[in-house]
């Protein structure tokens, strides 16, 4: 599903998936598969990040590998930070 309204997406997600920040004014939508590589703003390719963590992702300090959806519809992302890989619950 393509994201049509950025503000509504941020409200629906409600927080940064990495640090838990809930201030909607500092939340950004990040494409996991980058735009210049054909990544789109759809639910399967995006996560909600605070501006600080979004900056860290683009600086290479944090890497979001991919997003998973289980059969029970829980979503996870695989994150690498300081060489350590971890799974983070998105919803």
PDB file of C-alpha atoms in Angstrom:
ATOM      1  CA  UNK A   1       0.000   0.000   0.000  1.00  0.00           C
ATOM      2  CA  UNK A   2       1.457   3.345  -1.069  1.00  0.00           C
ATOM      3  CA  UNK A   3       1.662   6.029   1.623  1.00  0.00           C
ATOM      4  CA  UNK A   4      -0.633   8.877   0.589  1.00  0.00           C
ATOM      5  CA  UNK A   5      -0.490  11.111   3.642  1.00  0.00           C
ATOM      6  CA  UNK A   6       2.780  11.457   5.560  1.00  0.00           C
ATOM      7  CA  UNK A   7       1.189  13.037   8.648  1.00  0.00           C
ATOM      8  CA  UNK A   8      -1.413  10.276   8.955  1.00  0.00           C
ATOM      9  CA  UNK A   9       1.310   7.619   8.557  1.00  0.00           C
ATOM     10  CA  UNK A  10       3.323   9.172  11.394  1.00  0.00           C
ATOM     11  CA  UNK A  11       0.227   9.337  13.595  1.00  0.00           C
ATOM     12  CA  UNK A  12      -0.627   5.720  12.847  1.00  0.00           C
ATOM     13  CA  UNK A  13       2.892   4.479  13.590  1.00  0.00           C
ATOM     14  CA  UNK A  14       3.191   6.829  16.566  1.00  0.00           C
ATOM     15  CA  UNK A  15       6.857   6.416  17.446  1.00  0.00           C
ATOM     16  CA  UNK A  16      10.420   5.937  16.273  1.00  0.00           C
ATOM     17  CA  UNK A  17      11.039   2.196  15.859  1.00  0.00           C
ATOM     18  CA  UNK A  18      14.572   2.550  17.241  1.00  0.00           C
ATOM     19  CA  UNK A  19      14.330   4.816  20.286  1.00  0.00           C
ATOM     20  CA  UNK A  20      10.590   5.125  20.905  1.00  0.00           C
ATOM     21  CA  UNK A  21      10.383   8.926  20.424  1.00  0.00           C
ATOM     22  CA  UNK A  22       6.709   9.900  20.147  1.00  0.00           C
ATOM     23  CA  UNK A  23       6.852  13.618  19.251  1.00  0.00           C
ATOM     24  CA  UNK A  24       5.214  13.641  15.800  1.00  0.00           C
ATOM     25  CA  UNK A  25       7.084  16.863  14.934  1.00  0.00           C
ATOM     26  CA  UNK A  26      10.437  15.033  14.910  1.00  0.00           C
ATOM     27  CA  UNK A  27       9.287  11.811  13.223  1.00  0.00           C
ATOM     28  CA  UNK A  28      10.410  11.051   9.668  1.00  0.00           C
ATOM     29  CA  UNK A  29       9.509   8.338   7.197  1.00  0.00           C
ATOM     30  CA  UNK A  30      12.549   6.352   6.071  1.00  0.00           C
ATOM     31  CA  UNK A  31      12.673   4.133   2.989  1.00  0.00           C
ATOM     32  CA  UNK A  32      14.568   0.924   3.769  1.00  0.00           C
ATOM     33  CA  UNK A  33      15.353   0.313   0.092  1.00  0.00           C
ATOM     34  CA  UNK A  34      16.614   3.728  -1.040  1.00  0.00           C
ATOM     35  CA  UNK A  35      14.786   5.886  -3.552  1.00  0.00           C
ATOM     36  CA  UNK A  36      17.671   6.143  -6.008  1.00  0.00           C
ATOM     37  CA  UNK A  37      17.658   2.325  -6.142  1.00  0.00           C
ATOM     38  CA  UNK A  38      13.943   2.225  -6.898  1.00  0.00           C
ATOM     39  CA  UNK A  39      12.627   2.111  -3.330  1.00  0.00           C
ATOM     40  CA  UNK A  40       9.133   3.502  -2.913  1.00  0.00           C
ATOM     41  CA  UNK A  41       7.150   5.047  -0.090  1.00  0.00           C
ATOM     42  CA  UNK A  42       4.935   2.068   0.631  1.00  0.00           C
ATOM     43  CA  UNK A  43       4.196   0.278   3.872  1.00  0.00           C
ATOM     44  CA  UNK A  44       6.478  -2.660   3.091  1.00  0.00           C
ATOM     45  CA  UNK A  45       9.500  -0.399   2.470  1.00  0.00           C
ATOM     46  CA  UNK A  46       9.158   2.248   5.174  1.00  0.00           C
ATOM     47  CA  UNK A  47       9.704   2.708   8.892  1.00  0.00           C
ATOM     48  CA  UNK A  48       9.071   5.652  11.180  1.00  0.00           C
ATOM     49  CA  UNK A  49      12.262   7.159  12.673  1.00  0.00           C
ATOM     50  CA  UNK A  50      12.970  10.228  14.780  1.00  0.00           C
ATOM     51  CA  UNK A  51      15.114  12.830  13.030  1.00  0.00           C
ATOM     52  CA  UNK A  52      18.159  11.896  15.155  1.00  0.00           C
ATOM     53  CA  UNK A  53      18.022   8.186  14.276  1.00  0.00           C
ATOM     54  CA  UNK A  54      17.174   9.040  10.650  1.00  0.00           C
ATOM     55  CA  UNK A  55      20.368  11.121  10.478  1.00  0.00           C
ATOM     56  CA  UNK A  56      22.359   8.200  11.964  1.00  0.00           C
ATOM     57  CA  UNK A  57      20.959   5.830   9.318  1.00  0.00           C
ATOM     58  CA  UNK A  58      21.976   8.150   6.488  1.00  0.00           C
ATOM     59  CA  UNK A  59      25.398   8.691   8.076  1.00  0.00           C
ATOM     60  CA  UNK A  60      25.937   4.907   8.143  1.00  0.00           C
ATOM     61  CA  UNK A  61      26.031   4.636  11.945  1.00  0.00           C
ATOM     62  CA  UNK A  62      22.888   2.478  11.909  1.00  0.00           C
ATOM     63  CA  UNK A  63      21.881   0.170   9.075  1.00  0.00           C
ATOM     64  CA  UNK A  64      18.355  -1.114   8.568  1.00  0.00           C
ATOM     65  CA  UNK A  65      18.703  -4.331   6.606  1.00  0.00           C
ATOM     66  CA  UNK A  66      15.107  -5.296   5.881  1.00  0.00           C
ATOM     67  CA  UNK A  67      11.570  -5.498   7.200  1.00  0.00           C
ATOM     68  CA  UNK A  68       9.869  -8.796   8.004  1.00  0.00           C
ATOM     69  CA  UNK A  69       6.211  -9.617   8.433  1.00  0.00           C
ATOM     70  CA  UNK A  70       5.257 -12.832  10.228  1.00  0.00           C
ATOM     71  CA  UNK A  71       2.238 -14.981   9.475  1.00  0.00           C
ATOM     72  CA  UNK A  72       0.554 -13.421  12.508  1.00  0.00           C
ATOM     73  CA  UNK A  73       1.141  -9.984  10.861  1.00  0.00           C
ATOM     74  CA  UNK A  74       3.768  -8.781  13.360  1.00  0.00           C
ATOM     75  CA  UNK A  75       6.425  -6.613  11.728  1.00  0.00           C
ATOM     76  CA  UNK A  76      10.128  -6.623  12.554  1.00  0.00           C
ATOM     77  CA  UNK A  77      13.157  -4.853  11.136  1.00  0.00           C
ATOM     78  CA  UNK A  78      16.706  -6.144  11.200  1.00  0.00           C
ATOM     79  CA  UNK A  79      19.078  -3.424  12.438  1.00  0.00           C
ATOM     80  CA  UNK A  80      22.886  -3.335  12.615  1.00  0.00           C
ATOM     81  CA  UNK A  81      24.453  -0.807  14.986  1.00  0.00           C
ATOM     82  CA  UNK A  82      28.105  -0.841  16.075  1.00  0.00           C
ATOM     83  CA  UNK A  83      28.525  -4.193  14.336  1.00  0.00           C
ATOM     84  CA  UNK A  84      25.754  -5.819  16.370  1.00  0.00           C
ATOM     85  CA  UNK A  85      22.669  -7.150  14.600  1.00  0.00           C
ATOM     86  CA  UNK A  86      19.291  -7.142  16.346  1.00  0.00           C
ATOM     87  CA  UNK A  87      15.633  -7.544  15.509  1.00  0.00           C
ATOM     88  CA  UNK A  88      13.267  -4.692  16.422  1.00  0.00           C
ATOM     89  CA  UNK A  89       9.480  -5.035  16.695  1.00  0.00           C
ATOM     90  CA  UNK A  90       7.753  -2.484  14.472  1.00  0.00           C
ATOM     91  CA  UNK A  91       4.135  -3.444  15.164  1.00  0.00           C
TER      92      UNK A  91
END
